[in-house]
Amino acid sequence: MRHFLSLSDAGGDAIAAMLADALERKQARAGWAKGRADADAPLAGRVLAMIFEKNSTRTRVSFDMAIRQLGGQSIVMEAGQMQLGRGETVADTARVLSGYVDAIMIRTDDHAKLEEMAAHAGVPVINGLTDASHPCQIMADLLTIVESGRQLPGLKVAWLGDGNNVLASIVEAAALLHFDVVAACPQGFQPEEEAIVRASGRARVVADPREAVADADVVVTDTWISMGQAQAETKLRAMMPYQVDAALMAAAKPGAAFLHCLPAHRGEEVTPEVIDGPQSLIWQEAENRLHAQKSVLRWCFGQIG
Ligand code: CP
Ligand code: NVA
């Protein structure tokens, strides 16, 4: 059973194979109507169930289109409309759904719920974001970086702002794919020390945003207030020096790429001139959620790696 709860579940070699597959499939269907299935329809007859305990635009639509393009179908559910929302256990939900569908994607808060789902499901379970990580987003980010002509080994990625779930998956990717991450985060909002240690020297945390972006090939940020977090004035104030503006981008490598998983808050974590400027790859990054996840689905079904 292949669950995609974290990038480490697949490992560096399989991730590289998934990125190559995603790129090839994306190119093979360039210009096609979006609802048309890929020529080989490799997941024909398969059904993906999606459970959302939190809001989503990209994850919801890109997974839905991903399974359709692979020849399969999806069922999308809001947890609040399921018995899960009134106390049915994650374990029982996992067992029941496994009798109906071929794979489950869940977006939830507590990472332990995702693990519980996987422990009791008889079908692959995919992490559609938890408070701890967002591996599908980083698959799209890696695809965007590779597609831009950059090589992952030896690359320097700068992260600015909150030490959150998205950063945790970037740090995990760094160790698996041999690139370096320097995260500039304010005191009190740094990533967990353990995650940095697990990256075996590939990740470090600094206080100075300019130190993080120096020589960076890619500059990444995310919302300062993640889903489920309180809108705290103190946090916003602490984050302000970490805003990605034109001056900070100019301190990175010339032509450095800017990435943001979206949704964005222009004027908070990034200025409009950067996110809507020529170095920003955000629309390609968002589209790549679809292409990267097709390969994640294929990996889950044993078709890659
Ligand atoms: N980046 C991302 O996961 O977007 P959604 O919250 O819209 O799914
Ligand atoms: N860190 C953000 C990512 C949203 C896609 C959140 O968890 O809300």
PDB file of C-alpha atoms and ligand atoms in Angstrom:
ATOM      1  CA  MET A   1       0.000   0.000   0.000  1.00  0.00           C
ATOM      2  CA  ARG A   2       1.496   3.321  -1.056  1.00  0.00           C
ATOM      3  CA  HIS A   3       0.351   6.272   1.057  1.00  0.00           C
ATOM      4  CA  PHE A   4       1.620   9.750   0.183  1.00  0.00           C
ATOM      5  CA  LEU A   5       1.591  11.359   3.625  1.00  0.00           C
ATOM      6  CA  SER A   6       4.990  12.964   3.273  1.00  0.00           C
ATOM      7  CA  LEU A   7       7.644  13.331   0.587  1.00  0.00           C
ATOM      8  CA  SER A   8       9.760  10.753   2.425  1.00  0.00           C
ATOM      9  CA  ASP A   9       7.078   8.116   1.794  1.00  0.00           C
ATOM     10  CA  ALA A  10       8.151   8.227  -1.851  1.00  0.00           C
ATOM     11  CA  GLY A  11      11.846   9.154  -1.447  1.00  0.00           C
ATOM     12  CA  GLY A  12      14.157  11.134  -3.715  1.00  0.00           C
ATOM     13  CA  ASP A  13      14.381   8.674  -6.623  1.00  0.00           C
ATOM     14  CA  ALA A  14      10.627   8.211  -6.918  1.00  0.00           C
ATOM     15  CA  ILE A  15      10.075  11.971  -6.651  1.00  0.00           C
ATOM     16  CA  ALA A  16      12.536  12.542  -9.494  1.00  0.00           C
ATOM     17  CA  ALA A  17      10.679   9.913 -11.548  1.00  0.00           C
ATOM     18  CA  MET A  18       7.330  11.567 -10.742  1.00  0.00           C
ATOM     19  CA  LEU A  19       8.638  14.971 -11.831  1.00  0.00           C
ATOM     20  CA  ALA A  20       9.882  13.530 -15.122  1.00  0.00           C
ATOM     21  CA  ASP A  21       6.535  11.793 -15.690  1.00  0.00           C
ATOM     22  CA  ALA A  22       4.615  14.988 -14.878  1.00  0.00           C
ATOM     23  CA  LEU A  23       6.669  17.012 -17.315  1.00  0.00           C
ATOM     24  CA  GLU A  24       6.242  14.438 -20.071  1.00  0.00           C
ATOM     25  CA  ARG A  25       2.468  14.166 -19.543  1.00  0.00           C
ATOM     26  CA  LYS A  26       2.067  17.936 -19.379  1.00  0.00           C
ATOM     27  CA  GLN A  27       3.912  18.347 -22.681  1.00  0.00           C
ATOM     28  CA  ALA A  28       2.025  15.465 -24.345  1.00  0.00           C
ATOM     29  CA  ARG A  29      -1.361  17.127 -23.761  1.00  0.00           C
ATOM     30  CA  ALA A  30      -0.387  20.758 -24.390  1.00  0.00           C
ATOM     31  CA  GLY A  31      -3.295  22.613 -26.005  1.00  0.00           C
ATOM     32  CA  TRP A  32      -5.845  19.845 -25.371  1.00  0.00           C
ATOM     33  CA  ALA A  33      -9.263  20.511 -23.830  1.00  0.00           C
ATOM     34  CA  LYS A  34      -8.749  20.206 -20.083  1.00  0.00           C
ATOM     35  CA  GLY A  35     -11.388  17.541 -19.525  1.00  0.00           C
ATOM     36  CA  ARG A  36     -10.031  15.211 -22.190  1.00  0.00           C
ATOM     37  CA  ALA A  37      -8.307  12.162 -20.727  1.00  0.00           C
ATOM     38  CA  ASP A  38      -4.638  11.448 -21.456  1.00  0.00           C
ATOM     39  CA  ALA A  39      -4.196   9.069 -24.384  1.00  0.00           C
ATOM     40  CA  ASP A  40      -3.336   6.083 -22.157  1.00  0.00           C
ATOM     41  CA  ALA A  41      -5.933   6.881 -19.424  1.00  0.00           C
ATOM     42  CA  PRO A  42      -3.768   5.015 -16.885  1.00  0.00           C
ATOM     43  CA  LEU A  43      -6.249   5.251 -13.988  1.00  0.00           C
ATOM     44  CA  ALA A  44      -9.389   4.364 -15.950  1.00  0.00           C
ATOM     45  CA  GLY A  45     -11.998   2.906 -13.602  1.00  0.00           C
ATOM     46  CA  ARG A  46     -10.374   4.338 -10.465  1.00  0.00           C
ATOM     47  CA  VAL A  47     -12.227   6.680  -8.101  1.00  0.00           C
ATOM     48  CA  LEU A  48     -10.561   9.206  -5.780  1.00  0.00           C
ATOM     49  CA  ALA A  49     -12.500  10.449  -2.739  1.00  0.00           C
ATOM     50  CA  MET A  50     -11.483  13.822  -1.334  1.00  0.00           C
ATOM     51  CA  ILE A  51     -12.276  14.999   2.187  1.00  0.00           C
ATOM     52  CA  PHE A  52     -11.901  18.663   3.102  1.00  0.00           C
ATOM     53  CA  GLU A  53     -11.823  19.773   6.716  1.00  0.00           C
ATOM     54  CA  LYS A  54     -10.425  23.132   5.588  1.00  0.00           C
ATOM     55  CA  ASN A  55     -11.015  25.479   2.662  1.00  0.00           C
ATOM     56  CA  SER A  56      -9.350  24.855  -0.684  1.00  0.00           C
ATOM     57  CA  THR A  57      -9.436  26.101  -4.261  1.00  0.00           C
ATOM     58  CA  ARG A  58      -6.297  24.684  -5.885  1.00  0.00           C
ATOM     59  CA  THR A  59      -6.088  21.311  -4.144  1.00  0.00           C
ATOM     60  CA  ARG A  60      -9.771  20.612  -4.724  1.00  0.00           C
ATOM     61  CA  VAL A  61      -9.871  21.462  -8.411  1.00  0.00           C
ATOM     62  CA  SER A  62      -6.414  20.224  -9.370  1.00  0.00           C
ATOM     63  CA  PHE A  63      -6.979  16.789  -7.823  1.00  0.00           C
ATOM     64  CA  ASP A  64     -10.405  16.549  -9.404  1.00  0.00           C
ATOM     65  CA  MET A  65      -8.987  17.372 -12.831  1.00  0.00           C
ATOM     66  CA  ALA A  66      -5.932  15.179 -12.220  1.00  0.00           C
ATOM     67  CA  ILE A  67      -7.946  12.016 -11.701  1.00  0.00           C
ATOM     68  CA  ARG A  68     -10.229  12.879 -14.661  1.00  0.00           C
ATOM     69  CA  GLN A  69      -7.258  13.394 -16.981  1.00  0.00           C
ATOM     70  CA  LEU A  70      -5.913  10.024 -15.858  1.00  0.00           C
ATOM     71  CA  GLY A  71      -9.208   8.460 -16.894  1.00  0.00           C
ATOM     72  CA  GLY A  72     -10.696   8.121 -13.386  1.00  0.00           C
ATOM     73  CA  GLN A  73     -13.365   9.914 -11.380  1.00  0.00           C
ATOM     74  CA  SER A  74     -13.655  11.772  -8.087  1.00  0.00           C
ATOM     75  CA  ILE A  75     -16.015  12.327  -5.173  1.00  0.00           C
ATOM     76  CA  VAL A  76     -15.477  15.557  -3.236  1.00  0.00           C
ATOM     77  CA  MET A  77     -16.740  15.822   0.338  1.00  0.00           C
ATOM     78  CA  GLU A  78     -16.771  18.522   2.985  1.00  0.00           C
ATOM     79  CA  ALA A  79     -16.067  16.960   6.388  1.00  0.00           C
ATOM     80  CA  GLY A  80     -18.839  19.095   7.921  1.00  0.00           C
ATOM     81  CA  GLN A  81     -21.400  17.344   5.733  1.00  0.00           C
ATOM     82  CA  MET A  82     -20.096  13.867   6.566  1.00  0.00           C
ATOM     83  CA  GLN A  83     -20.681  11.864   9.727  1.00  0.00           C
ATOM     84  CA  LEU A  84     -16.988  12.588  10.357  1.00  0.00           C
ATOM     85  CA  GLY A  85     -18.169  16.108  11.173  1.00  0.00           C
ATOM     86  CA  ARG A  86     -20.413  14.800  13.938  1.00  0.00           C
ATOM     87  CA  GLY A  87     -17.958  12.477  15.577  1.00  0.00           C
ATOM     88  CA  GLU A  88     -17.695   9.295  13.488  1.00  0.00           C
ATOM     89  CA  THR A  89     -14.081   8.265  13.888  1.00  0.00           C
ATOM     90  CA  VAL A  90     -11.424   8.750  11.255  1.00  0.00           C
ATOM     91  CA  ALA A  91     -10.674   5.019  11.496  1.00  0.00           C
ATOM     92  CA  ASP A  92     -14.273   3.983  10.767  1.00  0.00           C
ATOM     93  CA  THR A  93     -14.495   6.537   7.939  1.00  0.00           C
ATOM     94  CA  ALA A  94     -11.299   5.117   6.451  1.00  0.00           C
ATOM     95  CA  ARG A  95     -12.613   1.529   6.574  1.00  0.00           C
ATOM     96  CA  VAL A  96     -15.965   2.439   5.038  1.00  0.00           C
ATOM     97  CA  LEU A  97     -14.566   4.583   2.226  1.00  0.00           C
ATOM     98  CA  SER A  98     -12.044   1.881   1.371  1.00  0.00           C
ATOM     99  CA  GLY A  99     -14.958  -0.328   0.356  1.00  0.00           C
ATOM    100  CA  TYR A 100     -16.228   2.260  -2.115  1.00  0.00           C
ATOM    101  CA  VAL A 101     -13.256   4.064  -3.639  1.00  0.00           C
ATOM    102  CA  ASP A 102      -9.722   3.346  -4.812  1.00  0.00           C
ATOM    103  CA  ALA A 103      -7.861   6.230  -3.101  1.00  0.00           C
ATOM    104  CA  ILE A 104      -8.521   8.926  -0.498  1.00  0.00           C
ATOM    105  CA  MET A 105      -7.117  12.441  -0.313  1.00  0.00           C
ATOM    106  CA  ILE A 106      -7.696  14.333   2.909  1.00  0.00           C
ATOM    107  CA  ARG A 107      -7.031  17.936   3.952  1.00  0.00           C
ATOM    108  CA  THR A 108      -7.158  18.219   7.718  1.00  0.00           C
ATOM    109  CA  ASP A 109      -5.672  20.056  10.679  1.00  0.00           C
ATOM    110  CA  ASP A 110      -3.985  17.551  12.979  1.00  0.00           C
ATOM    111  CA  HIS A 111      -1.408  15.425  11.125  1.00  0.00           C
ATOM    112  CA  ALA A 112      -2.280  12.515  13.439  1.00  0.00           C
ATOM    113  CA  LYS A 113      -5.721  12.312  11.785  1.00  0.00           C
ATOM    114  CA  LEU A 114      -4.078  11.807   8.396  1.00  0.00           C
ATOM    115  CA  GLU A 115      -1.908   9.052   9.868  1.00  0.00           C
ATOM    116  CA  GLU A 116      -4.964   7.448  11.461  1.00  0.00           C
ATOM    117  CA  MET A 117      -6.738   7.523   8.103  1.00  0.00           C
ATOM    118  CA  ALA A 118      -3.774   5.787   6.466  1.00  0.00           C
ATOM    119  CA  ALA A 119      -3.483   3.227   9.267  1.00  0.00           C
ATOM    120  CA  HIS A 120      -7.067   2.072   8.744  1.00  0.00           C
ATOM    121  CA  ALA A 121      -7.581   2.565   5.006  1.00  0.00           C
ATOM    122  CA  GLY A 122      -7.308  -0.333   2.610  1.00  0.00           C
ATOM    123  CA  VAL A 123      -6.491   2.090  -0.230  1.00  0.00           C
ATOM    124  CA  PRO A 124      -3.794   4.750  -0.733  1.00  0.00           C
ATOM    125  CA  VAL A 125      -4.192   7.926   1.333  1.00  0.00           C
ATOM    126  CA  ILE A 126      -2.808  11.273   0.156  1.00  0.00           C
ATOM    127  CA  ASN A 127      -1.954  14.307   2.294  1.00  0.00           C
ATOM    128  CA  GLY A 128      -3.828  17.292   0.871  1.00  0.00           C
ATOM    129  CA  LEU A 129      -2.338  19.535   3.619  1.00  0.00           C
ATOM    130  CA  THR A 130      -2.185  19.259   7.383  1.00  0.00           C
ATOM    131  CA  ASP A 131      -0.958  21.719   9.995  1.00  0.00           C
ATOM    132  CA  ALA A 132       2.395  19.927   9.745  1.00  0.00           C
ATOM    133  CA  SER A 133       3.031  19.606   6.003  1.00  0.00           C
ATOM    134  CA  HIS A 134       1.903  20.119   2.407  1.00  0.00           C
ATOM    135  CA  PRO A 135       3.824  17.632   0.237  1.00  0.00           C
ATOM    136  CA  CYS A 136       1.600  17.945  -2.874  1.00  0.00           C
ATOM    137  CA  GLN A 137       2.345  21.670  -2.988  1.00  0.00           C
ATOM    138  CA  ILE A 138       6.055  21.021  -2.911  1.00  0.00           C
ATOM    139  CA  MET A 139       5.754  18.480  -5.732  1.00  0.00           C
ATOM    140  CA  ALA A 140       4.302  21.325  -7.832  1.00  0.00           C
ATOM    141  CA  ASP A 141       7.011  23.723  -6.658  1.00  0.00           C
ATOM    142  CA  LEU A 142       9.754  21.243  -7.590  1.00  0.00           C
ATOM    143  CA  LEU A 143       8.133  20.686 -10.979  1.00  0.00           C
ATOM    144  CA  THR A 144       8.026  24.449 -11.565  1.00  0.00           C
ATOM    145  CA  ILE A 145      11.689  24.815 -10.618  1.00  0.00           C
ATOM    146  CA  VAL A 146      12.745  21.975 -12.935  1.00  0.00           C
ATOM    147  CA  GLU A 147      10.520  23.289 -15.721  1.00  0.00           C
ATOM    148  CA  SER A 148      12.200  26.687 -15.424  1.00  0.00           C
ATOM    149  CA  GLY A 149      15.461  25.005 -16.457  1.00  0.00           C
ATOM    150  CA  ARG A 150      17.020  24.873 -12.984  1.00  0.00           C
ATOM    151  CA  GLN A 151      18.636  21.736 -11.582  1.00  0.00           C
ATOM    152  CA  LEU A 152      17.577  20.729  -8.068  1.00  0.00           C
ATOM    153  CA  PRO A 153      20.918  19.394  -6.758  1.00  0.00           C
ATOM    154  CA  GLY A 154      22.954  22.321  -5.464  1.00  0.00           C
ATOM    155  CA  LEU A 155      20.093  24.825  -5.786  1.00  0.00           C
ATOM    156  CA  LYS A 156      19.624  27.435  -3.045  1.00  0.00           C
ATOM    157  CA  VAL A 157      16.071  28.134  -1.913  1.00  0.00           C
ATOM    158  CA  ALA A 158      15.297  31.053   0.408  1.00  0.00           C
ATOM    159  CA  TRP A 159      12.167  30.985   2.554  1.00  0.00           C
ATOM    160  CA  LEU A 160      10.838  34.159   4.141  1.00  0.00           C
ATOM    161  CA  GLY A 161       8.331  34.508   6.985  1.00  0.00           C
ATOM    162  CA  ASP A 162       6.400  31.917   8.926  1.00  0.00           C
ATOM    163  CA  GLY A 163       7.995  28.557   9.768  1.00  0.00           C
ATOM    164  CA  ASN A 164       4.847  26.733   8.652  1.00  0.00           C
ATOM    165  CA  ASN A 165       3.574  23.521   7.024  1.00  0.00           C
ATOM    166  CA  VAL A 166       4.738  24.516   3.532  1.00  0.00           C
ATOM    167  CA  LEU A 167       8.260  25.241   4.768  1.00  0.00           C
ATOM    168  CA  ALA A 168       8.306  21.870   6.557  1.00  0.00           C
ATOM    169  CA  SER A 169       7.758  20.092   3.229  1.00  0.00           C
ATOM    170  CA  ILE A 170      10.390  22.205   1.453  1.00  0.00           C
ATOM    171  CA  VAL A 171      12.900  21.288   4.159  1.00  0.00           C
ATOM    172  CA  GLU A 172      12.002  17.619   3.728  1.00  0.00           C
ATOM    173  CA  ALA A 173      12.438  17.919  -0.048  1.00  0.00           C
ATOM    174  CA  ALA A 174      15.854  19.549   0.354  1.00  0.00           C
ATOM    175  CA  ALA A 175      17.306  16.491   2.061  1.00  0.00           C
ATOM    176  CA  LEU A 176      15.730  14.098  -0.447  1.00  0.00           C
ATOM    177  CA  LEU A 177      16.746  16.015  -3.571  1.00  0.00           C
ATOM    178  CA  HIS A 178      20.018  17.552  -2.405  1.00  0.00           C
ATOM    179  CA  PHE A 179      19.332  21.268  -2.472  1.00  0.00           C
ATOM    180  CA  ASP A 180      19.758  23.859   0.295  1.00  0.00           C
ATOM    181  CA  VAL A 181      17.114  25.861   2.123  1.00  0.00           C
ATOM    182  CA  VAL A 182      17.797  28.943   4.205  1.00  0.00           C
ATOM    183  CA  ALA A 183      14.710  30.097   6.079  1.00  0.00           C
ATOM    184  CA  ALA A 184      14.512  33.584   7.555  1.00  0.00           C
ATOM    185  CA  CYS A 185      11.857  33.549  10.253  1.00  0.00           C
ATOM    186  CA  PRO A 186      11.204  35.850  13.194  1.00  0.00           C
ATOM    187  CA  GLN A 187      11.755  34.694  16.755  1.00  0.00           C
ATOM    188  CA  GLY A 188       8.850  32.569  17.918  1.00  0.00           C
ATOM    189  CA  PHE A 189       7.778  31.577  14.386  1.00  0.00           C
ATOM    190  CA  GLN A 190      10.651  29.335  13.380  1.00  0.00           C
ATOM    191  CA  PRO A 191      10.171  25.774  12.125  1.00  0.00           C
ATOM    192  CA  GLU A 192      10.579  22.876  14.532  1.00  0.00           C
ATOM    193  CA  GLU A 193      14.207  22.186  15.368  1.00  0.00           C
ATOM    194  CA  GLU A 194      13.657  18.465  14.693  1.00  0.00           C
ATOM    195  CA  ALA A 195      12.668  19.127  11.066  1.00  0.00           C
ATOM    196  CA  ILE A 196      15.870  21.089  10.518  1.00  0.00           C
ATOM    197  CA  VAL A 197      17.946  18.321  12.093  1.00  0.00           C
ATOM    198  CA  ARG A 198      16.253  15.683   9.890  1.00  0.00           C
ATOM    199  CA  ALA A 199      17.342  17.673   6.804  1.00  0.00           C
ATOM    200  CA  SER A 200      20.933  16.567   7.518  1.00  0.00           C
ATOM    201  CA  GLY A 201      22.653  19.890   6.965  1.00  0.00           C
ATOM    202  CA  ARG A 202      20.513  20.919   3.969  1.00  0.00           C
ATOM    203  CA  ALA A 203      18.432  23.452   5.938  1.00  0.00           C
ATOM    204  CA  ARG A 204      19.203  26.271   8.323  1.00  0.00           C
ATOM    205  CA  VAL A 205      17.229  29.035   9.986  1.00  0.00           C
ATOM    206  CA  VAL A 206      18.447  32.628  10.179  1.00  0.00           C
ATOM    207  CA  ALA A 207      16.979  35.848  11.516  1.00  0.00           C
ATOM    208  CA  ASP A 208      18.156  38.160   8.725  1.00  0.00           C
ATOM    209  CA  PRO A 209      16.054  38.100   5.504  1.00  0.00           C
ATOM    210  CA  ARG A 210      19.031  39.362   3.465  1.00  0.00           C
ATOM    211  CA  GLU A 211      21.184  36.494   4.655  1.00  0.00           C
ATOM    212  CA  ALA A 212      18.504  34.051   3.478  1.00  0.00           C
ATOM    213  CA  VAL A 213      18.164  35.507  -0.016  1.00  0.00           C
ATOM    214  CA  ALA A 214      21.895  36.060  -0.656  1.00  0.00           C
ATOM    215  CA  ASP A 215      22.768  33.927  -3.700  1.00  0.00           C
ATOM    216  CA  ALA A 216      19.307  32.318  -3.731  1.00  0.00           C
ATOM    217  CA  ASP A 217      18.023  30.800  -6.985  1.00  0.00           C
ATOM    218  CA  VAL A 218      14.455  30.656  -5.734  1.00  0.00           C
ATOM    219  CA  VAL A 219      12.670  32.863  -3.183  1.00  0.00           C
ATOM    220  CA  VAL A 220       9.553  31.441  -1.524  1.00  0.00           C
ATOM    221  CA  THR A 221       7.030  32.777   0.934  1.00  0.00           C
ATOM    222  CA  ASP A 222       3.508  32.004   2.139  1.00  0.00           C
ATOM    223  CA  THR A 223       0.707  33.587   4.106  1.00  0.00           C
ATOM    224  CA  TRP A 224       1.678  34.786   7.576  1.00  0.00           C
ATOM    225  CA  ILE A 225      -1.572  33.434   9.016  1.00  0.00           C
ATOM    226  CA  SER A 226      -2.342  29.847   8.041  1.00  0.00           C
ATOM    227  CA  MET A 227      -5.792  28.264   8.111  1.00  0.00           C
ATOM    228  CA  GLY A 228      -6.907  27.642  11.674  1.00  0.00           C
ATOM    229  CA  GLN A 229      -4.550  30.276  13.139  1.00  0.00           C
ATOM    230  CA  ALA A 230      -5.793  33.416  14.869  1.00  0.00           C
ATOM    231  CA  GLN A 231      -5.251  36.722  13.061  1.00  0.00           C
ATOM    232  CA  ALA A 232      -2.734  38.084  15.599  1.00  0.00           C
ATOM    233  CA  GLU A 233      -1.471  41.659  15.291  1.00  0.00           C
ATOM    234  CA  THR A 234       1.707  40.720  17.141  1.00  0.00           C
ATOM    235  CA  LYS A 235       2.475  38.048  14.563  1.00  0.00           C
ATOM    236  CA  LEU A 236       1.839  40.381  11.626  1.00  0.00           C
ATOM    237  CA  ARG A 237       4.171  42.968  13.191  1.00  0.00           C
ATOM    238  CA  ALA A 238       6.906  40.392  13.739  1.00  0.00           C
ATOM    239  CA  MET A 239       6.587  39.252  10.104  1.00  0.00           C
ATOM    240  CA  MET A 240       6.748  42.690   8.478  1.00  0.00           C
ATOM    241  CA  PRO A 241      10.578  42.766   8.068  1.00  0.00           C
ATOM    242  CA  TYR A 242      10.266  39.451   6.196  1.00  0.00           C
ATOM    243  CA  GLN A 243       7.981  40.810   3.470  1.00  0.00           C
ATOM    244  CA  VAL A 244       9.304  39.911   0.011  1.00  0.00           C
ATOM    245  CA  ASP A 245       9.634  43.236  -1.793  1.00  0.00           C
ATOM    246  CA  ALA A 246      11.626  44.352  -4.833  1.00  0.00           C
ATOM    247  CA  ALA A 247      14.655  45.285  -2.707  1.00  0.00           C
ATOM    248  CA  LEU A 248      14.783  41.809  -1.174  1.00  0.00           C
ATOM    249  CA  MET A 249      14.382  40.141  -4.590  1.00  0.00           C
ATOM    250  CA  ALA A 250      17.239  42.312  -5.864  1.00  0.00           C
ATOM    251  CA  ALA A 251      19.439  40.878  -3.090  1.00  0.00           C
ATOM    252  CA  ALA A 252      18.898  37.324  -4.430  1.00  0.00           C
ATOM    253  CA  LYS A 253      20.647  35.889  -7.515  1.00  0.00           C
ATOM    254  CA  PRO A 254      19.834  37.942 -10.624  1.00  0.00           C
ATOM    255  CA  GLY A 255      16.713  36.499 -12.230  1.00  0.00           C
ATOM    256  CA  ALA A 256      15.839  34.413  -9.144  1.00  0.00           C
ATOM    257  CA  ALA A 257      12.378  32.836  -9.331  1.00  0.00           C
ATOM    258  CA  PHE A 258       9.624  33.814  -6.914  1.00  0.00           C
ATOM    259  CA  LEU A 259       7.187  31.128  -5.711  1.00  0.00           C
ATOM    260  CA  HIS A 260       4.083  31.292  -3.496  1.00  0.00           C
ATOM    261  CA  CYS A 261       1.646  28.407  -2.971  1.00  0.00           C
ATOM    262  CA  LEU A 262      -1.329  30.817  -2.875  1.00  0.00           C
ATOM    263  CA  PRO A 263      -3.668  32.176  -1.656  1.00  0.00           C
ATOM    264  CA  ALA A 264      -1.568  35.349  -1.346  1.00  0.00           C
ATOM    265  CA  HIS A 265      -1.997  38.517   0.666  1.00  0.00           C
ATOM    266  CA  ARG A 266      -0.495  41.314  -1.394  1.00  0.00           C
ATOM    267  CA  GLY A 267       0.986  43.961   0.874  1.00  0.00           C
ATOM    268  CA  GLU A 268       1.623  41.434   3.657  1.00  0.00           C
ATOM    269  CA  GLU A 269       4.041  38.577   2.875  1.00  0.00           C
ATOM    270  CA  VAL A 270       4.747  39.894  -0.643  1.00  0.00           C
ATOM    271  CA  THR A 271       4.388  43.167  -2.511  1.00  0.00           C
ATOM    272  CA  PRO A 272       2.313  43.334  -5.712  1.00  0.00           C
ATOM    273  CA  GLU A 273       5.376  44.295  -7.778  1.00  0.00           C
ATOM    274  CA  VAL A 274       7.076  41.015  -6.840  1.00  0.00           C
ATOM    275  CA  ILE A 275       4.171  38.577  -6.993  1.00  0.00           C
ATOM    276  CA  ASP A 276       2.846  40.123 -10.207  1.00  0.00           C
ATOM    277  CA  GLY A 277       6.318  40.863 -11.572  1.00  0.00           C
ATOM    278  CA  PRO A 278       8.502  39.134 -14.167  1.00  0.00           C
ATOM    279  CA  GLN A 279      10.346  36.844 -11.719  1.00  0.00           C
ATOM    280  CA  SER A 280       7.134  35.378 -10.323  1.00  0.00           C
ATOM    281  CA  LEU A 281       6.221  31.874 -11.491  1.00  0.00           C
ATOM    282  CA  ILE A 282       3.043  31.616  -9.402  1.00  0.00           C
ATOM    283  CA  TRP A 283       0.547  30.860 -12.188  1.00  0.00           C
ATOM    284  CA  GLN A 284       2.732  28.111 -13.608  1.00  0.00           C
ATOM    285  CA  GLU A 285       3.239  26.849 -10.037  1.00  0.00           C
ATOM    286  CA  ALA A 286      -0.527  26.746  -9.444  1.00  0.00           C
ATOM    287  CA  GLU A 287      -1.159  24.932 -12.741  1.00  0.00           C
ATOM    288  CA  ASN A 288       1.575  22.467 -11.881  1.00  0.00           C
ATOM    289  CA  ARG A 289      -0.450  21.272  -8.891  1.00  0.00           C
ATOM    290  CA  LEU A 290      -2.511  19.412 -11.490  1.00  0.00           C
ATOM    291  CA  HIS A 291       0.412  17.922 -13.388  1.00  0.00           C
ATOM    292  CA  ALA A 292       2.438  16.988 -10.288  1.00  0.00           C
ATOM    293  CA  GLN A 293      -0.532  15.341  -8.592  1.00  0.00           C
ATOM    294  CA  LYS A 294      -1.248  13.176 -11.615  1.00  0.00           C
ATOM    295  CA  SER A 295       2.161  11.641 -11.007  1.00  0.00           C
ATOM    296  CA  VAL A 296       1.513  11.380  -7.268  1.00  0.00           C
ATOM    297  CA  LEU A 297      -1.672   9.441  -8.052  1.00  0.00           C
ATOM    298  CA  ARG A 298       0.186   7.200 -10.496  1.00  0.00           C
ATOM    299  CA  TRP A 299       2.884   6.578  -7.858  1.00  0.00           C
ATOM    300  CA  CYS A 300       0.195   5.622  -5.320  1.00  0.00           C
ATOM    301  CA  PHE A 301      -1.135   3.030  -7.773  1.00  0.00           C
ATOM    302  CA  GLY A 302       2.341   1.581  -8.358  1.00  0.00           C
ATOM    303  CA  GLN A 303       2.692   2.969 -11.871  1.00  0.00           C
ATOM    304  CA  ILE A 304       5.836   5.011 -11.115  1.00  0.00           C
ATOM    305  CA  GLY A 305       8.896   4.182  -9.002  1.00  0.00           C
TER     306      GLY A 305
HETATM  307  N1   CP B   1      -1.925  26.069  -2.353  1.00  0.00           N
HETATM  308  C1   CP B   1      -3.036  25.432  -1.969  1.00  0.00           C
HETATM  309  O1   CP B   1      -3.003  24.352  -1.381  1.00  0.00           O
HETATM  310  O2   CP B   1      -4.188  26.072  -2.308  1.00  0.00           O
HETATM  311  P1   CP B   1      -5.672  25.709  -1.808  1.00  0.00           P
HETATM  312  O3   CP B   1      -5.712  26.008  -0.329  1.00  0.00           O
HETATM  313  O4   CP B   1      -6.557  26.626  -2.594  1.00  0.00           O
HETATM  314  O5   CP B   1      -5.937  24.268  -2.077  1.00  0.00           O
HETATM  315  N1  NVA B   2       0.235  27.659   5.093  1.00  0.00           N
HETATM  316  C1  NVA B   2      -1.038  27.766   4.428  1.00  0.00           C
HETATM  317  C2  NVA B   2      -1.024  27.070   3.121  1.00  0.00           C
HETATM  318  C3  NVA B   2      -2.304  27.197   2.338  1.00  0.00           C
HETATM  319  C4  NVA B   2      -2.272  26.449   1.030  1.00  0.00           C
HETATM  320  C5  NVA B   2      -2.126  27.219   5.319  1.00  0.00           C
HETATM  321  O1  NVA B   2      -1.926  26.165   5.947  1.00  0.00           O
HETATM  322  O2  NVA B   2      -3.181  27.852   5.420  1.00  0.00           O
END
